[in-house]
CSV table of C-alpha atoms (C1' of nucleotides) in Angstrom, one decimal:
chain,number,residue,atom,x,y,z
D,3,MET,CA,320.1,83.8,163.4
D,4,SER,CA,320.0,81.1,161.7
D,5,ARG,CA,316.6,81.9,159.4
D,6,VAL,CA,314.8,79.3,156.6
D,7,GLU,CA,314.3,81.3,153.6
D,8,CYS,CA,310.8,80.9,153.1
D,9,HIS,CA,310.5,84.1,151.8
D,10,ASP,CA,307.3,86.2,149.8
D,11,ASP,CA,304.9,85.1,147.8
D,12,GLY,CA,304.4,87.7,144.8
D,13,MET,CA,304.5,87.3,141.4
D,14,SER,CA,301.2,85.4,141.2
D,15,LEU,CA,300.8,85.4,137.6
D,16,ARG,CA,303.3,83.3,136.6
D,17,HIS,CA,301.9,80.8,139.1
D,18,ALA,CA,298.1,81.3,137.3
D,19,VAL,CA,299.8,80.2,133.8
D,20,LEU,CA,301.5,77.1,135.4
D,21,GLY,CA,298.1,76.2,137.0
D,22,MET,CA,296.6,76.5,132.9
D,23,LEU,CA,299.0,75.2,131.2
D,24,ALA,CA,299.1,72.0,134.5
D,25,ASP,CA,295.6,71.4,132.9
D,26,GLU,CA,296.4,71.6,129.3
D,27,PRO,CA,298.8,72.7,127.1
D,28,GLY,CA,298.1,76.0,124.9
D,29,SER,CA,299.6,79.1,123.3
D,30,GLY,CA,299.6,82.5,124.6
D,31,TYR,CA,297.2,83.1,122.4
D,32,ASP,CA,294.8,80.7,124.1
D,33,LEU,CA,295.8,81.5,127.6
D,34,LEU,CA,294.6,85.4,127.0
D,35,LYS,CA,291.0,83.7,126.1
D,36,ARG,CA,290.9,81.2,129.2
D,37,PHE,CA,291.9,84.2,131.2
D,38,GLU,CA,289.3,86.3,130.2
D,39,ARG,CA,286.6,83.8,130.5
D,40,ALA,CA,287.3,81.8,133.6
D,41,MET,CA,289.7,84.1,135.6
D,42,ALA,CA,288.2,87.9,134.6
D,43,ASN,CA,287.2,88.5,138.5
D,44,VAL,CA,289.7,86.7,140.0
D,45,TRP,CA,292.8,87.5,138.9
D,46,PRO,CA,292.7,89.4,135.4
D,47,ALA,CA,295.9,89.2,133.1
D,48,THR,CA,296.6,91.7,130.0
D,49,GLN,CA,298.4,90.1,127.0
D,50,SER,CA,301.7,91.6,127.3
D,51,GLN,CA,302.0,90.7,131.0
D,52,LEU,CA,301.0,87.0,129.5
D,53,TYR,CA,303.4,87.2,126.3
D,54,GLY,CA,306.0,88.2,128.6
D,55,GLU,CA,305.4,85.7,131.8
D,56,LEU,CA,305.4,83.0,129.2
D,57,GLY,CA,308.8,84.0,128.2
D,58,LYS,CA,310.1,84.4,131.5
D,59,LEU,CA,309.0,80.8,132.4
D,60,GLU,CA,310.2,79.1,129.4
D,61,ALA,CA,313.4,81.0,130.2
D,62,ALA,CA,313.5,79.8,133.7
D,63,GLY,CA,312.7,75.7,132.3
D,64,MET,CA,309.4,75.9,133.6
D,65,ILE,CA,307.6,75.1,130.5
D,66,ARG,CA,308.4,74.6,127.1
D,67,VAL,CA,307.4,74.3,123.4
D,68,HIS,CA,305.6,71.5,122.7
D,69,ALA,CA,304.3,72.2,119.3
D,70,GLU,CA,303.9,75.3,116.5
D,71,GLY,CA,301.5,75.8,114.4
D,72,PRO,CA,300.6,78.7,111.8
D,73,ARG,CA,301.1,82.0,112.0
D,74,GLY,CA,303.5,81.4,114.3
D,75,ARG,CA,301.9,80.1,117.2
D,76,LYS,CA,303.9,78.6,119.5
D,77,GLU,CA,302.1,75.5,121.9
D,78,TYR,CA,303.8,75.4,125.5
D,79,GLU,CA,303.1,72.8,127.8
D,80,ILE,CA,304.7,72.3,131.5
D,81,THR,CA,308.0,70.6,132.9
D,82,ASP,CA,307.9,68.6,136.1
D,83,ALA,CA,310.3,72.1,137.1
D,84,GLY,CA,307.1,74.0,136.0
D,85,LEU,CA,305.2,71.3,138.5
D,86,ALA,CA,307.1,71.0,141.4
D,87,GLU,CA,306.9,74.8,141.7
D,88,LEU,CA,303.0,74.5,141.3
D,89,ARG,CA,302.7,72.6,144.2
D,90,HIS,CA,304.7,74.3,145.9
D,91,TRP,CA,303.4,78.0,145.8
D,92,LEU,CA,299.3,75.7,146.4
D,93,VAL,CA,300.4,73.8,149.6
D,94,GLU,CA,304.1,76.2,151.1
D,95,VAL,CA,303.6,79.7,150.3
D,96,ASP,CA,301.3,81.4,152.7
D,97,PRO,CA,298.4,83.4,150.7
D,98,GLY,CA,298.3,86.4,153.2
D,99,GLY,CA,295.8,88.1,154.0
D,100,PRO,CA,292.9,90.4,152.0
D,101,PRO,CA,293.9,92.4,149.2
D,102,ARG,CA,293.7,95.9,149.0
D,103,SER,CA,290.1,97.3,148.8
D,104,ALA,CA,289.7,100.3,146.9
D,105,GLY,CA,285.8,100.0,147.7
D,106,LEU,CA,286.6,100.5,151.3
D,107,LEU,CA,289.5,102.8,151.3
D,108,ARG,CA,286.5,105.2,150.2
D,109,VAL,CA,284.2,103.8,153.0
D,110,TYR,CA,286.9,105.4,155.2
D,111,PHE,CA,286.7,108.8,154.5
D,112,LEU,CA,282.9,109.6,153.6
D,113,GLY,CA,282.9,111.9,156.1
D,114,SER,CA,284.5,114.0,153.8
D,115,VAL,CA,281.4,114.4,152.0
D,116,ALA,CA,278.0,115.0,153.0
D,117,ALA,CA,276.1,112.8,154.8
D,118,GLU,CA,273.5,112.2,151.8
D,119,GLN,CA,275.8,111.6,149.2
D,120,ALA,CA,277.5,109.0,151.3
D,121,ARG,CA,274.6,107.1,151.9
D,122,GLY,CA,274.3,107.3,148.1
D,123,TYR,CA,277.9,106.0,147.5
D,124,VAL,CA,277.1,102.3,149.5
D,125,ALA,CA,274.3,102.2,147.8
D,126,ALA,CA,275.5,101.7,144.5
D,127,MET,CA,277.8,99.4,146.3
D,128,GLY,CA,275.2,97.2,146.9
D,129,GLU,CA,273.7,97.6,144.3
D,130,THR,CA,277.2,96.3,142.4
D,131,ALA,CA,276.9,93.4,144.2
D,132,ALA,CA,273.6,92.6,144.4
D,133,GLU,CA,274.1,92.3,140.2
D,134,ARG,CA,276.8,90.3,140.0
D,135,GLU,CA,274.9,88.0,142.9
D,136,LYS,CA,272.5,87.9,139.7
D,137,ARG,CA,274.9,87.1,137.0
D,138,LEU,CA,277.2,84.4,139.2
D,139,ALA,CA,273.6,82.5,140.0
D,140,GLU,CA,272.8,82.7,136.2
D,141,LEU,CA,276.5,81.6,135.3
D,142,GLU,CA,275.9,78.4,137.8
D,143,GLY,CA,273.5,77.6,135.9
D,144,THR,CA,274.3,77.5,132.1
D,145,ILE,CA,277.2,75.5,133.9
D,146,ASP,CA,276.9,71.4,133.6
D,147,TRP,CA,279.3,70.6,136.3
D,148,GLY,CA,280.8,67.3,136.2
D,149,ASP,CA,283.0,65.8,139.0
D,150,ASP,CA,286.1,66.3,137.1
D,151,ASN,CA,289.0,68.3,139.0
D,152,GLN,CA,287.6,71.3,137.7
D,153,SER,CA,284.3,71.5,138.0
D,154,VAL,CA,284.8,70.7,141.6
D,155,TYR,CA,287.3,73.8,142.2
D,156,GLY,CA,285.5,75.7,139.9
D,157,ARG,CA,282.2,75.8,142.1
D,158,LEU,CA,284.2,76.4,144.8
D,159,VAL,CA,285.6,79.3,143.6
D,160,LEU,CA,281.9,80.4,142.3
D,161,GLU,CA,280.6,79.7,145.4
D,162,TRP,CA,282.9,82.2,147.1
D,163,GLY,CA,282.1,84.6,144.5
D,164,LYS,CA,278.2,84.5,145.7
D,165,ARG,CA,278.6,84.5,149.0
D,166,PHE,CA,281.3,87.3,149.1
D,167,SER,CA,278.5,89.6,146.8
D,168,ALA,CA,275.7,88.5,149.0
D,169,MET,CA,278.0,89.6,152.1
D,170,GLN,CA,278.6,93.3,150.2
D,171,ARG,CA,275.1,93.6,149.3
D,172,GLU,CA,274.0,92.8,152.9
D,173,TRP,CA,276.1,95.5,154.7
D,174,ALA,CA,276.1,98.1,152.7
D,175,GLU,CA,271.9,97.5,153.1
D,176,TRP,CA,272.7,97.7,156.8
D,177,ALA,CA,275.4,100.0,156.7
D,178,VAL,CA,273.2,103.0,154.5
D,179,GLU,CA,270.9,102.4,157.6
D,180,GLN,CA,273.9,103.8,159.8
D,181,ILE,CA,275.1,106.8,158.4
D,182,GLU,CA,273.1,109.5,159.9
X,9,MET,CA,281.8,109.8,119.0
X,10,SER,CA,282.3,113.2,121.7
X,11,ARG,CA,282.8,111.1,125.3
X,12,VAL,CA,283.3,112.8,128.0
X,13,GLU,CA,286.8,112.1,129.4
X,14,CYS,CA,285.8,110.0,132.8
X,15,HIS,CA,288.9,107.3,132.6
X,16,ASP,CA,290.0,105.3,135.1
X,17,ASP,CA,290.4,104.9,139.0
X,18,GLY,CA,293.6,103.9,140.0
X,19,MET,CA,296.1,105.9,142.2
X,20,SER,CA,294.7,105.7,145.0
X,21,LEU,CA,297.2,105.7,147.6
X,22,ARG,CA,297.0,109.1,147.0
X,23,HIS,CA,293.4,109.8,147.4
X,24,ALA,CA,294.2,108.2,150.9
X,25,VAL,CA,296.9,110.4,151.8
X,26,LEU,CA,294.3,113.2,150.8
X,27,GLY,CA,291.7,111.7,153.1
X,28,MET,CA,293.7,111.5,156.1
X,29,LEU,CA,295.3,114.7,155.7
X,30,ALA,CA,291.0,116.3,154.9
X,31,ASP,CA,290.9,114.4,158.7
X,32,GLU,CA,293.6,116.2,160.1
X,33,PRO,CA,297.3,117.7,158.9
X,34,GLY,CA,300.4,116.2,160.1
X,35,SER,CA,303.7,115.2,158.7
X,36,GLY,CA,305.1,112.1,156.5
X,37,TYR,CA,306.0,110.3,159.7
X,38,ASP,CA,302.6,110.9,161.3
X,39,LEU,CA,300.9,109.4,158.4
X,40,LEU,CA,302.7,106.2,158.4
X,41,LYS,CA,301.8,106.0,161.8
X,42,ARG,CA,298.1,106.0,161.1
X,43,PHE,CA,298.2,104.0,158.1
X,44,GLU,CA,300.0,101.4,159.8
X,45,ARG,CA,297.7,101.5,162.7
X,46,ALA,CA,294.1,102.4,161.1
X,47,MET,CA,294.5,100.9,157.6
X,48,ALA,CA,297.0,97.9,157.5
X,49,ASN,CA,293.9,95.9,156.5
X,50,VAL,CA,292.2,98.0,153.8
X,51,TRP,CA,295.6,100.0,152.2
X,52,PRO,CA,298.7,99.5,153.5
X,53,ALA,CA,301.7,102.1,152.3
X,54,THR,CA,305.5,101.7,152.6
X,55,GLN,CA,307.4,104.8,153.9
X,56,SER,CA,309.1,105.1,150.4
X,57,GLN,CA,305.8,105.3,149.0
X,58,LEU,CA,303.9,107.9,151.4
X,59,TYR,CA,306.9,110.2,151.3
X,60,GLY,CA,307.3,110.4,147.9
X,61,GLU,CA,303.3,110.7,147.1
X,62,LEU,CA,303.3,113.8,149.4
X,63,GLY,CA,306.2,115.1,147.2
X,64,LYS,CA,303.5,114.3,143.9
X,65,LEU,CA,300.7,116.1,145.7
X,66,GLU,CA,302.5,118.8,147.0
X,67,ALA,CA,303.8,119.7,143.1
X,68,ALA,CA,300.1,119.4,142.1
X,69,GLY,CA,299.1,121.9,144.5
X,70,MET,CA,296.9,119.7,146.5
X,71,ILE,CA,298.3,119.8,149.9
X,72,ARG,CA,301.0,122.4,151.5
X,73,VAL,CA,303.1,122.4,153.9
X,74,HIS,CA,301.7,123.9,157.0
X,75,ALA,CA,303.9,123.9,159.4
X,76,GLU,CA,307.6,123.5,159.7
X,77,GLY,CA,309.4,121.5,163.2
X,78,PRO,CA,312.1,120.3,164.3
X,79,ARG,CA,314.6,117.8,162.4
X,80,GLY,CA,313.2,118.7,159.0
X,81,ARG,CA,309.7,117.8,160.1
X,82,LYS,CA,306.9,119.4,157.6
X,83,GLU,CA,303.4,119.5,158.1
X,84,TYR,CA,301.0,118.9,155.8
X,85,GLU,CA,297.6,120.6,155.0
X,86,ILE,CA,294.9,119.6,152.1
X,87,THR,CA,294.4,122.2,149.7
X,88,ASP,CA,290.9,123.2,148.1
X,89,ALA,CA,292.0,121.9,145.0
X,90,GLY,CA,292.8,119.2,147.3
X,91,LEU,CA,289.5,118.2,149.1
X,92,ALA,CA,287.7,119.0,145.6
X,93,GLU,CA,289.8,116.2,144.3
X,94,LEU,CA,289.0,113.9,147.6
X,95,ARG,CA,285.3,114.6,146.9
X,96,HIS,CA,284.9,113.6,143.4
X,97,TRP,CA,287.0,110.5,143.8
X,98,LEU,CA,285.0,109.5,146.6
X,99,VAL,CA,281.2,109.9,145.3
X,100,GLU,CA,282.1,110.1,141.2
X,101,VAL,CA,284.6,107.6,139.8
X,102,ASP,CA,283.4,104.1,139.5
X,103,PRO,CA,285.4,102.0,142.4
X,104,GLY,CA,285.2,98.6,140.1
X,105,GLY,CA,284.9,95.0,141.2
X,106,PRO,CA,286.4,93.4,143.7
X,107,PRO,CA,290.4,92.8,143.6
X,108,ARG,CA,292.8,90.1,142.2
X,109,SER,CA,292.4,87.7,145.0
X,110,ALA,CA,295.6,85.0,145.5
X,111,GLY,CA,294.3,82.6,148.0
X,112,LEU,CA,291.3,82.5,145.5
X,113,LEU,CA,293.6,81.7,142.5
X,114,ARG,CA,295.1,78.9,144.5
X,115,VAL,CA,291.3,77.5,144.7
X,116,TYR,CA,291.3,77.1,141.2
X,117,PHE,CA,294.0,75.1,141.3
X,118,LEU,CA,294.2,73.1,144.0
X,119,GLY,CA,293.4,70.1,141.1
X,120,SER,CA,296.8,69.6,140.3
X,121,VAL,CA,297.7,68.2,144.2
X,122,ALA,CA,296.2,65.1,146.2
X,123,ALA,CA,292.8,66.1,147.2
X,124,GLU,CA,294.0,65.4,151.2
X,125,GLN,CA,296.8,68.6,150.4
X,126,ALA,CA,293.7,70.2,149.0
X,127,ARG,CA,291.9,70.1,151.7
X,128,GLY,CA,294.5,70.9,154.0
X,129,TYR,CA,294.9,74.4,152.2
X,130,VAL,CA,291.2,75.4,152.5
X,131,ALA,CA,291.0,74.4,156.0
X,132,ALA,CA,293.9,76.3,156.7
X,133,MET,CA,292.3,79.4,155.0
X,134,GLY,CA,289.3,78.6,157.0
X,135,GLU,CA,291.3,79.0,160.3
X,136,THR,CA,293.1,82.5,159.2
X,137,ALA,CA,289.6,83.7,158.6
X,138,ALA,CA,288.6,82.6,162.0
X,139,GLU,CA,291.8,84.5,163.8
X,140,ARG,CA,291.0,87.1,161.6
X,141,GLU,CA,287.5,87.4,162.4
X,142,LYS,CA,288.7,87.1,166.4
X,143,ARG,CA,290.9,89.6,166.4
X,144,LEU,CA,288.4,92.5,165.0
X,145,ALA,CA,285.8,91.4,167.7
X,146,GLU,CA,288.7,92.1,170.3
X,147,LEU,CA,289.9,94.8,168.9
X,148,GLU,CA,286.2,96.8,168.3
X,149,GLY,CA,285.7,96.1,172.3
X,150,THR,CA,288.9,98.4,172.7
X,151,ILE,CA,288.1,101.3,170.9
X,152,ASP,CA,285.4,103.6,172.8
X,153,TRP,CA,283.2,104.8,169.6
X,154,GLY,CA,281.7,108.1,169.5
X,155,ASP,CA,279.5,109.4,166.7
X,156,ASP,CA,281.8,112.0,164.9
X,157,ASN,CA,282.8,110.6,161.6
X,158,GLN,CA,285.6,108.8,161.8
X,159,SER,CA,283.7,106.5,164.4
X,160,VAL,CA,280.8,106.3,162.5
X,161,TYR,CA,282.8,105.1,159.4
X,162,GLY,CA,285.3,103.4,160.7
X,163,ARG,CA,282.8,101.1,162.4
X,164,LEU,CA,281.5,100.7,159.1
X,165,VAL,CA,284.8,99.1,158.1
X,166,LEU,CA,285.3,97.4,160.7
X,167,GLU,CA,281.9,95.3,160.6
X,168,TRP,CA,283.0,94.8,156.8
X,169,GLY,CA,286.0,93.2,158.1
X,170,LYS,CA,284.1,91.5,160.4
X,171,ARG,CA,281.4,90.2,158.0
X,172,PHE,CA,284.5,89.1,155.4
X,173,SER,CA,286.1,87.1,157.7
X,174,ALA,CA,283.1,85.1,158.6
X,175,MET,CA,281.9,84.6,155.0
X,176,GLN,CA,285.4,83.5,154.4
X,177,ARG,CA,285.2,81.0,158.0
X,178,GLU,CA,281.8,80.1,156.6
X,179,TRP,CA,282.9,78.9,152.6
X,180,ALA,CA,286.1,77.5,153.5
X,181,GLU,CA,283.6,75.0,156.4
X,182,TRP,CA,281.7,74.4,153.6
X,183,ALA,CA,284.5,73.9,151.1
X,184,VAL,CA,286.2,71.4,152.9
X,185,GLU,CA,283.7,68.6,152.7
X,186,GLN,CA,282.7,69.4,148.8
X,187,ILE,CA,286.6,68.0,148.3
X,188,GLU,CA,286.4,64.1,147.2
L,30,DT,C1',327.1,109.3,175.8
L,31,DA,C1',324.7,106.3,173.7
L,32,DT,C1',320.3,104.4,172.5
L,33,DG,C1',315.7,104.9,171.1
L,34,DA,C1',312.5,107.6,168.6
L,35,DC,C1',311.6,111.4,165.7
L,36,DA,C1',312.2,112.7,160.4
L,37,DT,C1',312.8,112.5,155.5
L,38,DG,C1',314.7,110.7,151.8
L,39,DT,C1',316.8,107.7,147.0
L,40,DA,C1',317.7,103.8,144.0
L,41,DA,C1',316.9,99.8,142.3
L,42,DC,C1',313.6,96.4,141.9
L,43,DT,C1',309.0,93.7,140.5
L,44,DA,C1',304.4,93.3,138.4
L,45,DG,C1',301.2,95.6,135.9
L,46,DT,C1',298.6,99.0,131.8
L,47,DT,C1',297.4,100.9,127.9
L,48,DA,C1',299.1,101.8,123.3
L,49,DC,C1',301.6,100.4,119.7
L,50,DA,C1',303.1,97.6,116.2
L,51,DT,C1',303.1,93.9,113.0
L,52,DG,C1',302.2,89.9,110.0
L,53,DA,C1',299.9,85.2,109.0
L,54,DT,C1',295.0,83.1,107.8
L,55,DT,C1',290.5,82.1,106.8
L,56,DC,C1',286.5,82.8,104.4
L,57,DA,C1',282.5,85.2,102.9
C,3,DT,C1',289.8,90.8,98.0
C,4,DG,C1',288.8,92.7,102.3
C,5,DA,C1',287.0,92.5,107.3
C,6,DA,C1',287.4,89.1,110.9
C,7,DT,C1',290.5,86.7,113.7
C,8,DC,C1',294.5,84.2,115.1
C,9,DA,C1',299.0,85.2,116.2
C,10,DT,C1',303.6,87.3,118.7
C,11,DG,C1',305.9,90.7,120.2
C,12,DT,C1',307.8,95.6,122.0
C,13,DA,C1',307.8,100.7,124.7
C,14,DA,C1',306.3,103.7,128.0
C,15,DC,C1',304.1,104.3,131.8
C,16,DT,C1',302.4,103.8,136.5
C,17,DA,C1',302.5,101.5,141.5
C,18,DG,C1',304.2,99.6,144.5
C,19,DT,C1',308.5,96.6,147.6
C,20,DT,C1',312.6,96.2,150.0
C,21,DA,C1',316.9,98.0,151.0
C,22,DC,C1',319.9,101.6,151.8
C,23,DA,C1',321.5,106.1,153.6
C,24,DT,C1',321.8,110.4,156.4
C,25,DG,C1',320.6,112.6,160.1
C,26,DT,C1',317.9,115.8,164.5
C,27,DC,C1',316.5,115.4,169.2
C,28,DA,C1',315.3,114.3,174.0
C,29,DT,C1',315.9,111.8,177.7
C,30,DA,C1',317.8,107.8,180.8
DNA sequence: TATGACATGTAACTAGTTACATGATTCA
DNA sequence: TGAATCATGTAACTAGTTACATGTCATA
C-alpha cells in the first residue's frame, strides 16, 4: 500500500509568522503588534506563543536573526528554507473545511431553553454580526489601498469578513422567524 | 473595582455533551456516533476526548450513570446541575466572534507566491465550497423534517451551512478576478 | 470459530491561554 | 525620577489529536 506522505495541516501559527516575516523582517515585539492590528480576527496569537514559535522556527532554520538592537531586541528574517515551507503550505496543503463554531454549536441545543430565549440568542448573534459588518465597512474607508500585494490580498480578506458578517446577519433575521 | 466573575467561554465540548444528553440519554459510544452524524462539521470530537469529558462531567455532578448494559456499557443522563449549566451557557455566555480560519490566513500571504498560483488556490477554495453547498442541499432532501425542536434547530444549522458555503463560493468567484 | 460491531479507556503529543517575571530605554 | 513603552522569556494550565490497548457480545 504505497502512499505519499502528505499528512495534516495544523500548526498554522508557524506559517502566519513565516508569512509576516516574508513580507518584512521584524522582532517578536513587532510581530505581536502586527498580529494585533492585522490578524486579530483571522488568527489571534498571544505573546507567549509568538516568542515560543520564533525560537522553534530559528532552531528549524526557517528564520534567522538578522540584526540586534537595544534591550535585547532580535530582528528576524526569513531564510530560503522558510520561504520554501511557506510556499509549500500556501499551495500544496489542504486547508480543510470550515472550523469549529461555538456560536453555531449553541444553535443546535436551543431546544433546551424557552423559545423566547432562543429567539433572543439568535437575535444577539445577528446584532453582533451587524456591528462587525459596520466596523469593517468603516475600516475599509480608513485604509488607503494601493495595488501592492498587501493591499490586494488584504482587501480580499476584508471583503470576506464583510460578506461573512452580512451572511450571518441575514441568516439571523431569517432564523428568528423560524422559531415558533 | 467590584466586578462580577463572568469569565471566559471555552470548553465547549463539555456543553456539546450536555446538550446531547439533555436531548436523550446515551453511552459514550452512542454519543460518538451522534457526533459523527450530526456535528462533524460544527464541533468534531474524538473518542478519547469524549470519554475523558464524560468522566469529568460525572465527577462534577453534571451527568450520572442512569443504566448499565452489556460490555461495560454505561448510559448517562443529565442531572439538574448539568441542565442548569447548559442553559447558563446557552443564554448568558458571550459566544465570541468568528473563529480562526486557516483558509483565510493563507489568503493574507498569497503575495508570497505567483499570481497564477494564488488564483489557483482561491479557485480551489471556491470549488470546495461549491461541493459542500451541493452536499448540504442533498442532505436536506434526505431528512424528513418534523416540527420538533431537533428539526427546527437542526434546520437552522443546516441553513447556516448552506449560506456559508454559498457566500464562500461567491467570494471566491469574485476574488479570482481581483488577482492581477 | 472468526469477524465485526460494541464498548471503554490510557499515554504521549501539539496547540493555545493566562499569569508571572524580568529588565532596558526613552522622555516628560 | 517615574511612567510608558520596548523587549524577551518561563510556568502551569486547558483543549484537542493520534495511537495504543483491552475486552465483550452477536451472528454468520
